[in-house]
mmCIF file of C-alpha atoms in Angstrom:
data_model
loop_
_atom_site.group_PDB
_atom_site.id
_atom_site.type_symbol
_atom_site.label_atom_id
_atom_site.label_comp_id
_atom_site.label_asym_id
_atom_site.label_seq_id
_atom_site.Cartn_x
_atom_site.Cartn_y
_atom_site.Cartn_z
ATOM 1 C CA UNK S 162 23.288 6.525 -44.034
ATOM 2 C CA UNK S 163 22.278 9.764 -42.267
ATOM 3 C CA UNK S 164 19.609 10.080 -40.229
ATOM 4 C CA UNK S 165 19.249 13.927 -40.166
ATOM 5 C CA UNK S 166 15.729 15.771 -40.883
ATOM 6 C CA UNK S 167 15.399 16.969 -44.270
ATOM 7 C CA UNK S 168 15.844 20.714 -44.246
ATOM 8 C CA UNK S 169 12.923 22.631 -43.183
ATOM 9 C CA UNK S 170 10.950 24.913 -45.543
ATOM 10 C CA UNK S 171 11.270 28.469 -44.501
ATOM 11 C CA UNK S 172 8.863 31.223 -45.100
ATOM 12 C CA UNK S 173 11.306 32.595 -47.855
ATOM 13 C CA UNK S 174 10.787 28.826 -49.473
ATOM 14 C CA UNK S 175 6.642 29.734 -49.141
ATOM 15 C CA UNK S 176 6.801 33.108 -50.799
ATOM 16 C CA UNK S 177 8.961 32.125 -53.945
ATOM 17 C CA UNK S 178 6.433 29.139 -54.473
ATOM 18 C CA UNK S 179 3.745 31.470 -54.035
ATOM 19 C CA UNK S 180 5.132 34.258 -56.130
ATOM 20 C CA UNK S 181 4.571 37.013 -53.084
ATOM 21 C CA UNK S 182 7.111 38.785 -50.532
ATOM 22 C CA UNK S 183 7.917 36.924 -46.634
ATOM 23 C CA UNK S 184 6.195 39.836 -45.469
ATOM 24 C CA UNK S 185 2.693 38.735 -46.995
ATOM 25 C CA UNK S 186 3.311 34.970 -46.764
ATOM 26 C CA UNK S 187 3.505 36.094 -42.800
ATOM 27 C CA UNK S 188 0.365 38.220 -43.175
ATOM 28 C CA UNK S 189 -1.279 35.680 -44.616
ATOM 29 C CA UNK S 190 -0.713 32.741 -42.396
ATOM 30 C CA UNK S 191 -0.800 35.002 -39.641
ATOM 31 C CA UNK S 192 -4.403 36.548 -40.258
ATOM 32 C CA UNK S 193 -2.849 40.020 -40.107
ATOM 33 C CA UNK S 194 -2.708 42.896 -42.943
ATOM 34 C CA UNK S 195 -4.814 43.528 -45.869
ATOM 35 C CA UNK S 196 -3.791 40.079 -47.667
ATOM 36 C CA UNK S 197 -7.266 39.638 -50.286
ATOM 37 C CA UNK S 198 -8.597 36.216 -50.606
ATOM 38 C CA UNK S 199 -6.792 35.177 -53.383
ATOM 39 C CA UNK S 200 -3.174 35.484 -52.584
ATOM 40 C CA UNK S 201 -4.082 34.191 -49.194
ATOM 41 C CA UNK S 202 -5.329 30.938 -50.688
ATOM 42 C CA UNK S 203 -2.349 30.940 -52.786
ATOM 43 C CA UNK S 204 0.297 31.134 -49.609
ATOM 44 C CA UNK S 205 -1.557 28.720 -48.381
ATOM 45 C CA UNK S 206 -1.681 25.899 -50.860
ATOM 46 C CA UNK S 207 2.256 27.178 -50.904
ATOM 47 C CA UNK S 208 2.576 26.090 -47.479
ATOM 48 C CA UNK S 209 0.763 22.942 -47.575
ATOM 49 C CA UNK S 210 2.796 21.727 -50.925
ATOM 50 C CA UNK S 211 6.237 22.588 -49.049
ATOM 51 C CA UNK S 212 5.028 21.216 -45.820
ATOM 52 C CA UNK S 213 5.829 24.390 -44.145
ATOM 53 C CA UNK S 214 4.932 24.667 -40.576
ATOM 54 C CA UNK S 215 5.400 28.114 -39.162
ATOM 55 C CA UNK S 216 8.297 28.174 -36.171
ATOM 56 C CA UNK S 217 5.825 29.162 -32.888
ATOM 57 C CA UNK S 218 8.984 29.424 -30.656
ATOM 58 C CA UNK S 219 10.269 32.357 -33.203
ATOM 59 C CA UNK S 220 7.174 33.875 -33.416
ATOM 60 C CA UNK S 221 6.834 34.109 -29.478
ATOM 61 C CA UNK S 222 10.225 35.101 -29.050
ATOM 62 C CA UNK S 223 9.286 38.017 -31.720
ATOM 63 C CA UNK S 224 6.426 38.919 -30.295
ATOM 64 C CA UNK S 225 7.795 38.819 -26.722
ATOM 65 C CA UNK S 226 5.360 36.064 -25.389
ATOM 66 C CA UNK S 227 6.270 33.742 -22.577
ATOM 67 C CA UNK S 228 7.792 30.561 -23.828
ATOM 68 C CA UNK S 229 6.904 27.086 -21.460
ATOM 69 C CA UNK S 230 10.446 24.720 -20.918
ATOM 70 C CA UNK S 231 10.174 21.901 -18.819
ATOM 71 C CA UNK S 232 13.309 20.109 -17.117
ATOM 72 C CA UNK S 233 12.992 16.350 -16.727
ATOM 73 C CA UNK S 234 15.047 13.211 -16.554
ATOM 74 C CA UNK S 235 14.026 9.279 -16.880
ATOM 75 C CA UNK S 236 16.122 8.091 -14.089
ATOM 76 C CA UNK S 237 13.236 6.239 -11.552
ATOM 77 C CA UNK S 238 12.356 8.277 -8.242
ATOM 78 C CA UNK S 239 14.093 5.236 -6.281
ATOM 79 C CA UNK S 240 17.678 6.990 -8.148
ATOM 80 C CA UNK S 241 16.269 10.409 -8.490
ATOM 81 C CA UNK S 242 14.138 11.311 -5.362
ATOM 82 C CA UNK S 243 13.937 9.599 -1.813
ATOM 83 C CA UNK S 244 16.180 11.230 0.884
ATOM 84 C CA UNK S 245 18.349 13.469 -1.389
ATOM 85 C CA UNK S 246 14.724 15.617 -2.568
ATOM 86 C CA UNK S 247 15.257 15.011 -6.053
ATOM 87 C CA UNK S 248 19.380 16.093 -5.710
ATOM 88 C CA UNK S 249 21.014 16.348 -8.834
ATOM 89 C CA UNK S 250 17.700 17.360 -10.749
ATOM 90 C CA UNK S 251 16.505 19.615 -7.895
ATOM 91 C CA UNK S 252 20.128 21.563 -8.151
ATOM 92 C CA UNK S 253 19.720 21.963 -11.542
ATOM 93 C CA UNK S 254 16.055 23.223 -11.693
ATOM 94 C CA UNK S 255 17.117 26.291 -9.077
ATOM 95 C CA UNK S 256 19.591 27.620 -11.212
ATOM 96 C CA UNK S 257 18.047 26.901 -14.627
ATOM 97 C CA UNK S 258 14.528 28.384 -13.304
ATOM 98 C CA UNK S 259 16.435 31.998 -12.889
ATOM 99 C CA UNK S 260 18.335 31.818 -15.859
ATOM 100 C CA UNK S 261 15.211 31.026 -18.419
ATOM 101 C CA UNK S 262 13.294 33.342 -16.334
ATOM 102 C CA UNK S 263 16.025 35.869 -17.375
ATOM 103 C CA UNK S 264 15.438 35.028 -20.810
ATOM 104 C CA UNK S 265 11.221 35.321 -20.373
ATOM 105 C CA UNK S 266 11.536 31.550 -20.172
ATOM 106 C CA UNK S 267 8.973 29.915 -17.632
ATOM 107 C CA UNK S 268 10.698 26.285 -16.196
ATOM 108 C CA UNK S 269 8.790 23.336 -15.460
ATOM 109 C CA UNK S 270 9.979 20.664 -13.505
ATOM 110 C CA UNK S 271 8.448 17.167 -14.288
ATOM 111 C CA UNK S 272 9.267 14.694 -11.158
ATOM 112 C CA UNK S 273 10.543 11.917 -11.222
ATOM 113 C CA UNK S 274 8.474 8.837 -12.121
ATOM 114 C CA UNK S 275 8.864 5.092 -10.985
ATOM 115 C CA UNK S 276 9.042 4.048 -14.105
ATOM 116 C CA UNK S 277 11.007 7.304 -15.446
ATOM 117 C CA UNK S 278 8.096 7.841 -17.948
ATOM 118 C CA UNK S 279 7.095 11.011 -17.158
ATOM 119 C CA UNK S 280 3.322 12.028 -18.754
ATOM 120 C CA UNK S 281 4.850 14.559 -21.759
ATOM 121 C CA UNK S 282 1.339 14.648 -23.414
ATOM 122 C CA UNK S 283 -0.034 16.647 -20.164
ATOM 123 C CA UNK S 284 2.430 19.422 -20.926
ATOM 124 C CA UNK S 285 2.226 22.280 -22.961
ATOM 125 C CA UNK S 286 5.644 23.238 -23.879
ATOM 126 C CA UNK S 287 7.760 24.774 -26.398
ATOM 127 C CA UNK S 288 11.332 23.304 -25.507
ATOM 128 C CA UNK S 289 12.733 20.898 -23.177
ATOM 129 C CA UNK S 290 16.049 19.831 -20.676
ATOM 130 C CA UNK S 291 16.673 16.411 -20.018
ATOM 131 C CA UNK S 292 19.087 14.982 -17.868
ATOM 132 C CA UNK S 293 21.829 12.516 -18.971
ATOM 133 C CA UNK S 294 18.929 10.569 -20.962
ATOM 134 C CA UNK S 295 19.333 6.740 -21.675
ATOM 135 C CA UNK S 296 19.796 4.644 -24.827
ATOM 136 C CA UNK S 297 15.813 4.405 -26.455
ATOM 137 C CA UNK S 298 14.553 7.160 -23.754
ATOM 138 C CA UNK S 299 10.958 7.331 -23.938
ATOM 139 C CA UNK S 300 10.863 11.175 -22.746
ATOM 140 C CA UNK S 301 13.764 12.226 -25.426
ATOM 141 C CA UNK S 302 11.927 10.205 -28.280
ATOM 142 C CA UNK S 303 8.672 11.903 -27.653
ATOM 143 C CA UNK S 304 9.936 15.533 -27.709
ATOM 144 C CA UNK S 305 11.987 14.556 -30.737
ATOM 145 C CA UNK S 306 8.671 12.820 -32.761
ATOM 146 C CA UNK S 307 7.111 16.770 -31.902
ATOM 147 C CA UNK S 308 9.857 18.486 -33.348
ATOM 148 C CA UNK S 309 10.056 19.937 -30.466
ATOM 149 C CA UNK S 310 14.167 21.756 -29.269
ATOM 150 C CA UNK S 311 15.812 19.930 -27.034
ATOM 151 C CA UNK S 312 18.908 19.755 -24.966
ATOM 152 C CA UNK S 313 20.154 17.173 -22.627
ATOM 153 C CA UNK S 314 22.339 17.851 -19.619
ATOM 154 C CA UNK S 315 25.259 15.121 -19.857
ATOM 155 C CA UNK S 316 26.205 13.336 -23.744
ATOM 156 C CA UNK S 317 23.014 11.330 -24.760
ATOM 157 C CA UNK S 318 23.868 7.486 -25.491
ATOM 158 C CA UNK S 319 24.481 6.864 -29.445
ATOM 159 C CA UNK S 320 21.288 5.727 -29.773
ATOM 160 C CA UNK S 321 18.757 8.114 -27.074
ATOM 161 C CA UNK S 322 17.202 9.769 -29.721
ATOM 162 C CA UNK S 323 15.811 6.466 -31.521
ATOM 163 C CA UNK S 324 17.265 6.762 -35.079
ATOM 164 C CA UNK S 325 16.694 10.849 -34.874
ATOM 165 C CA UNK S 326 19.866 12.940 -35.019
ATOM 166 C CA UNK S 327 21.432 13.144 -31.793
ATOM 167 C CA UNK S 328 19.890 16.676 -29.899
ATOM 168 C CA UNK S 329 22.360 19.290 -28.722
ATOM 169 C CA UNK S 330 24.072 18.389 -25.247
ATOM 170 C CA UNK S 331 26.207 19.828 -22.350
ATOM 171 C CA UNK S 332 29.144 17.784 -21.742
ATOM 172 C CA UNK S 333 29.713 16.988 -18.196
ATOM 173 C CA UNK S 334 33.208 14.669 -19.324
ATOM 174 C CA UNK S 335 31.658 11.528 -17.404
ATOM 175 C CA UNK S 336 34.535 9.520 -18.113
ATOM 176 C CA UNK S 337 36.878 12.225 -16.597
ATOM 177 C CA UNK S 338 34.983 12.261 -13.468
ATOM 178 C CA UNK S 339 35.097 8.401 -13.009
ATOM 179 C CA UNK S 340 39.067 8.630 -13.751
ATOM 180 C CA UNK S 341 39.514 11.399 -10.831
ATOM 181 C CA UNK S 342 37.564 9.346 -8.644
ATOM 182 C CA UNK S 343 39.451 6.067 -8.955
ATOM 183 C CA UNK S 344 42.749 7.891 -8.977
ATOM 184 C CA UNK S 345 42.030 9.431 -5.885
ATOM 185 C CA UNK S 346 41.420 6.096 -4.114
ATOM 186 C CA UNK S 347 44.264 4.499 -5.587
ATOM 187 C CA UNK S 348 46.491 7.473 -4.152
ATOM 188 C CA UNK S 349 44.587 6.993 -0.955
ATOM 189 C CA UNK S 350 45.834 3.477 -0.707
ATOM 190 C CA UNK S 351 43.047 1.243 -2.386
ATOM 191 C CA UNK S 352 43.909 -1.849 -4.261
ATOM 192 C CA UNK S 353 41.465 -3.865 -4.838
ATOM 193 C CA UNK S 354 38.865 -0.987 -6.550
ATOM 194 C CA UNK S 355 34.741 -2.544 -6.950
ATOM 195 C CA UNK S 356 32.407 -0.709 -8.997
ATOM 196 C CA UNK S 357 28.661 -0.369 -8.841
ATOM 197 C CA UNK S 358 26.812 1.248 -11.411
ATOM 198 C CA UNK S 359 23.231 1.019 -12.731
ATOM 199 C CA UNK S 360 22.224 -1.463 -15.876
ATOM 200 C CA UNK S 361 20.704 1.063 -17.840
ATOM 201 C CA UNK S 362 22.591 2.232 -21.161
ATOM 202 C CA UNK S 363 23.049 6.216 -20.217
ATOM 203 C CA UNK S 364 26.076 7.257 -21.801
ATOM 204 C CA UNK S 365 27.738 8.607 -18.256
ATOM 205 C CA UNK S 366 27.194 4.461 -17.035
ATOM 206 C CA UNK S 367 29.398 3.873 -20.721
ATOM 207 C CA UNK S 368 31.770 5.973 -20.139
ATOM 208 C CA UNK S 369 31.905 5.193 -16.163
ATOM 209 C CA UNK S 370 32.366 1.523 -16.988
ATOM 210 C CA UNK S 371 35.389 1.973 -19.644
ATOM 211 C CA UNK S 372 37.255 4.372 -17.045
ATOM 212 C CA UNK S 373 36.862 1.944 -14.673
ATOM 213 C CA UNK S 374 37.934 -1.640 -17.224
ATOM 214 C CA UNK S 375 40.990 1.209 -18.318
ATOM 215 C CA UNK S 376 42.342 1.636 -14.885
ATOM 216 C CA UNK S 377 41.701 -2.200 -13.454
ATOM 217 C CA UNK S 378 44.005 -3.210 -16.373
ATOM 218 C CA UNK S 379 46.449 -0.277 -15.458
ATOM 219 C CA UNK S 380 46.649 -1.199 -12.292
ATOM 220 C CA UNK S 381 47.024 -4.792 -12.942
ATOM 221 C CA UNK S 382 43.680 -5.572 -11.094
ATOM 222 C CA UNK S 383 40.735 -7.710 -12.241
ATOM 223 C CA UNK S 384 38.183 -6.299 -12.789
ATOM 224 C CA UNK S 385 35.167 -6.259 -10.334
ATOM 225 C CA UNK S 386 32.203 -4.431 -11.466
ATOM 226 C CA UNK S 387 28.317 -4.981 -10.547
ATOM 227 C CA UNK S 388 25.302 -3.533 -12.481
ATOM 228 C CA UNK S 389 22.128 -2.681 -11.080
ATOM 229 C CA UNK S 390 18.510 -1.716 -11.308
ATOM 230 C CA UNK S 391 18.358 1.609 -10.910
ATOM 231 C CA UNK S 392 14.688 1.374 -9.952
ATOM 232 C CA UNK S 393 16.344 -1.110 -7.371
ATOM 233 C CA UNK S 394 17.554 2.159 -5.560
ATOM 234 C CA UNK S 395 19.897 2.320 -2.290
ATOM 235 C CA UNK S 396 18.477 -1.547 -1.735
ATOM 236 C CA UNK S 397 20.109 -2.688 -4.960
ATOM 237 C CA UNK S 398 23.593 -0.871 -4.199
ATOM 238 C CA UNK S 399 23.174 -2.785 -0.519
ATOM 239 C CA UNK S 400 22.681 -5.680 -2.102
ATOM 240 C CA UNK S 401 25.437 -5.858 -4.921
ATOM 241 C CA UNK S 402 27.976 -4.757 -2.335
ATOM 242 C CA UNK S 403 27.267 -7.756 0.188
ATOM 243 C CA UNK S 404 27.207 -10.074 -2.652
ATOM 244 C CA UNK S 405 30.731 -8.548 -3.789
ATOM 245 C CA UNK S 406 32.309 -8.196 -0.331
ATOM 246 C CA UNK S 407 31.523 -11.612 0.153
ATOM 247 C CA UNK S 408 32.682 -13.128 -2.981
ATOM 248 C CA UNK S 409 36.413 -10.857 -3.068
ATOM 249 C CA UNK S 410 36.844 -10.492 0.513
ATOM 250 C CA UNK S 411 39.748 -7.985 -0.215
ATOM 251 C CA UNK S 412 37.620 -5.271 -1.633
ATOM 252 C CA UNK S 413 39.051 -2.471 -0.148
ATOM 253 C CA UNK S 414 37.237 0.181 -2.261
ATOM 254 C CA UNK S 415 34.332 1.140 -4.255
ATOM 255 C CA UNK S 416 33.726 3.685 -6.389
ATOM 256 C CA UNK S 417 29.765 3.940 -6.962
ATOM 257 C CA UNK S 418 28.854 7.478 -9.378
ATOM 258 C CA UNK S 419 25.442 6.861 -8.206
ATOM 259 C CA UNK S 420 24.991 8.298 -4.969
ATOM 260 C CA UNK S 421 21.821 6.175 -3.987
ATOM 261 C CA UNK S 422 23.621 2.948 -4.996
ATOM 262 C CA UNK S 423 26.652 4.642 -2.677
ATOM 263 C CA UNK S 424 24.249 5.146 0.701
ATOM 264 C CA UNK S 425 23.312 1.321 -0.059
ATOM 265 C CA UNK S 426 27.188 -0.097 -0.536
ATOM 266 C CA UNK S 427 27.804 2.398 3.084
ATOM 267 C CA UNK S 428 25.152 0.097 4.806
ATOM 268 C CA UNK S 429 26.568 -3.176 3.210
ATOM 269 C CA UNK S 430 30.135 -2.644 4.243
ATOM 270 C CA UNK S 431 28.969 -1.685 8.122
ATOM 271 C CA UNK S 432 26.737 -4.979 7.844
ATOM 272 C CA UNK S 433 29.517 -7.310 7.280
ATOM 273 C CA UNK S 434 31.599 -5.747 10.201
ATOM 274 C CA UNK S 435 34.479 -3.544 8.341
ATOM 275 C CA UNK S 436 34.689 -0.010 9.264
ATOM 276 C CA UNK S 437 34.587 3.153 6.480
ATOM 277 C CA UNK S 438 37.676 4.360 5.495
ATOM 278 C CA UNK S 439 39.695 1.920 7.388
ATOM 279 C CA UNK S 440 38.745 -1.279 5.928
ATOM 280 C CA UNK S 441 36.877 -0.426 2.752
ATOM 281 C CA UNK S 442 36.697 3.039 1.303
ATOM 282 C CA UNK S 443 33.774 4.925 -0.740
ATOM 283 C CA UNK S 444 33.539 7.523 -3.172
ATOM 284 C CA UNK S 445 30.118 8.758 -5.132
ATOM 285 C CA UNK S 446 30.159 11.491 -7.978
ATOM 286 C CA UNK S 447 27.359 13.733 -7.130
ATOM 287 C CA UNK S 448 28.168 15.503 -4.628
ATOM 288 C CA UNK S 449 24.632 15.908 -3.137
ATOM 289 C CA UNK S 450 22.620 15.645 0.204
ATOM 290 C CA UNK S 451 22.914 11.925 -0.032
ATOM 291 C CA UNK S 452 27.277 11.857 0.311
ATOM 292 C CA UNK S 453 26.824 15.286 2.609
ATOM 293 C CA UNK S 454 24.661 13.413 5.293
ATOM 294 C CA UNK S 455 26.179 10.183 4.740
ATOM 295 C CA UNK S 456 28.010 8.380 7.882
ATOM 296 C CA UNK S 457 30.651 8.881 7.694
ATOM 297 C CA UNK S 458 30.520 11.596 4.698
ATOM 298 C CA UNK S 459 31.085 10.261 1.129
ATOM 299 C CA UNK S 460 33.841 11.775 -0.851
ATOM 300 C CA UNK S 461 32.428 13.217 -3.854
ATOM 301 C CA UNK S 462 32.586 15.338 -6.967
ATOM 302 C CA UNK S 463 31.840 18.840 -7.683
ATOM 303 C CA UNK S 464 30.313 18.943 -11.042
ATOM 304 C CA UNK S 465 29.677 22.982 -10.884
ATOM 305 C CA UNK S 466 25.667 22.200 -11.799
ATOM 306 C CA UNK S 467 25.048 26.287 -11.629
ATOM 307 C CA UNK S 468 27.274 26.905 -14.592
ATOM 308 C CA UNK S 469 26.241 23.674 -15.999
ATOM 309 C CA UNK S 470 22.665 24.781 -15.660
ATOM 310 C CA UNK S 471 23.414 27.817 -17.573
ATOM 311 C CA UNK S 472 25.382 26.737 -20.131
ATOM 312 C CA UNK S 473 22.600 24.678 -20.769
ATOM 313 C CA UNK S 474 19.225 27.027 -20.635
ATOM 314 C CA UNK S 475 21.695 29.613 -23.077
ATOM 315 C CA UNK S 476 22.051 26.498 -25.347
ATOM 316 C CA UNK S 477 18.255 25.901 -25.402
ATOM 317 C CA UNK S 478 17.389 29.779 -25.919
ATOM 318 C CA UNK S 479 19.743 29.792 -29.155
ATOM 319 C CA UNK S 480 17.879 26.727 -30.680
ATOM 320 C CA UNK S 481 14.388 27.858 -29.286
ATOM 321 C CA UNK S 482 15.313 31.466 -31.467
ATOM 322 C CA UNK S 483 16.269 29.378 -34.373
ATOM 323 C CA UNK S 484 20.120 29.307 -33.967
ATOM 324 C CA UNK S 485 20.900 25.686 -34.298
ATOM 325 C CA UNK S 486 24.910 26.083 -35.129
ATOM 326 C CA UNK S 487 26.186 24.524 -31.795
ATOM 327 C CA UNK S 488 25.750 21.198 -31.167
ATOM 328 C CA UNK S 489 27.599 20.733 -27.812
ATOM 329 C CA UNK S 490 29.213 22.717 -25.225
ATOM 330 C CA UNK S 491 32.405 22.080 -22.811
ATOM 331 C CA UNK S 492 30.470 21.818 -19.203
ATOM 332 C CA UNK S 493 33.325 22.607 -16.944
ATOM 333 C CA UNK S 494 35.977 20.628 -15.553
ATOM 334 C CA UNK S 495 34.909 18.389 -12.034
ATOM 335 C CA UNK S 496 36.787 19.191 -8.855
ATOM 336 C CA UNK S 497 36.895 16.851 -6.329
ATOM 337 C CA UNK S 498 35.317 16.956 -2.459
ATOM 338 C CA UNK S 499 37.716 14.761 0.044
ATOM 339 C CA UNK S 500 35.558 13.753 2.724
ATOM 340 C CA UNK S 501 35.806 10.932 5.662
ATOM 341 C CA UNK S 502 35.520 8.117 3.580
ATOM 342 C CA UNK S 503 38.342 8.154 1.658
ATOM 343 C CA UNK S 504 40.697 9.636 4.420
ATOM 344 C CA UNK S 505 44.065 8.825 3.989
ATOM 345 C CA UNK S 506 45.472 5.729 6.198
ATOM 346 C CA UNK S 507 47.835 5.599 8.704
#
């Protein structure tokens, strides 16, 4: 069974009900023209029998007001924030902050939470960008019970949007950037591959997880994989690689997307005595201030967040302006950044 919305009455809907033009059922609910009495109450009852809710973002963007967009994600602060400054969500907000503002868009950022709740009835918005958004998200479910357009940066898990049809998105091809990853450290020697990744059902953690199952069975490896907390943080990526170096001694790898988990699994493998890249190599996705100031540097991926960014806020603006044809857009293809971690062995 489908779970889209019903079609929503349009003002054209209004006026044939009413018997009148668009132009008056606008005057009308708008206070504005000579509409008598009559007619008005007649538009309105119209409107009220249809359920017809006029479309605010149109009208602003008509009218040339300033819309309100706020940028938020329900990863915890211990993933989000500490040392990297909010990273991946503080990369983002730069670029997408200039390109609304290019479109008379004013950005919001909502930090991080420890929870990942973030307060959404304290804002006064007309639009929203969340970030790779998990299965049952409480942020994504609110903005979605206000009818309110949204657009997630990174494929929302099959079920984010709580039984609501699934918002518009910006692919960032999570799987594809799990696959370059682990085929980079099997080139670089690595054959006994861990992964770390957090619990929580986002769809890039899915699709992360059956890149990784894919190329254990490829490879002819079994499979050693550890989920975590992500309000655990760089602790909980410490902790599930000492537990996993000491149960498969040969680890000589780990790929960890999340870059706090990453920092953590550095710490673990210089705890139990081997040395990065010789004994055990890592490799992190976001290519952030967390695998930049790393010891040694993590190898990482470029996910090209500016164009991402933008691909995104122009998706957004076209559903904001009533334009709700495209559902999801190509992000571009990752590239990835070699660093110390990975170097090749001798």
């Amino acid at each position: 069974m489908s779970t889209d919305p019903l079609p929503r009455a349009n003002i054209k809907d209004v006026a044939r009900e009413a018997g009148v033009s668009p132009t008056t059922v606008s005057h009308a609910l708008n206070a504005r023209g000579q509409v008598d009495a009559e007619t008005r109450a007649r538009v309105e009852r119209a409107a009220l029998k249809l359920g017809y809710r006029p479309n605010r973002n149109a009208q602003r963007l008509r009218t040339g007001e300033a819309h309100m967009i706020v940028l938020l994600s329900s990863m915890p602060f211990a993933v989000a924030g500490g040392p990297s400054r909010l990273g991946f969500m503080m990369e983002v907000a730069a670029v997408a902050a200039a390109a609304a503002l290019d479109r008379s868009l004013a950005l919001v950022l909502a930090p991080p939470m420890e929870t990942g709740r973030v307060p959404m009835e304290l804002l006064d918005v007309d639009g929203a960008l969340v970030i790779e958004p998990s299965a049952g998200d409480p942020n994504l479910d609110y903005l979605l019970r206000r009818g309110l357009p949204v657009v997630t940066i990174g494929k929302p898990a099959e079920d984010a949007a709580g039984g609501a049809a699934m918002p518009p998105y910006v692919d960032i091809h999570s799987g594809q950037t799990t696959r370059l990853l682990l085929d980079h450290l099997h080139a670089q020697g690595a054959r006994q591959v861990a992964m770390i990744l957090g619990s929580a059902q986002r769809n890039s953690y899915l699709e992360g997880r059956a890149a990784y199952l894919d190329f254990a069975e490829a490879h002819g490896q079994a499979p050693l994989l550890s989920l975590v907390d992500e309000v655990k943080g760089e602790n909980g990526g410490r902790e599930a690689a000492l537990a996993m170096l000491a149960a498969e001694p040969g680890i000589d790898a780990f790929c960890v997307p999340v870059d706090a988990f990453a920092t953590g699994a550095v710490a673990a493998i210089l705890e139990s005595g081997r040395r990065i890249p010789d004994d055990v190599m890592v490799a992190t996705r976001y290519d952030g201030v967390r695998a930049r100031t790393s010891v040694p540097p993590l190898t990482a991926v470029d996910l090209h967040l500016e164009e991402v960014s933008q691909q995104a806020i122009a998706l957004l603006f076209d559903h904001l302006r009533g334009d709700t044809a495209t559902r999801r857009v190509d992000g571009p293809a990752a590239q990835l950044v070699p660093r110390l971690s990975s170097a090749r062995r001798s």
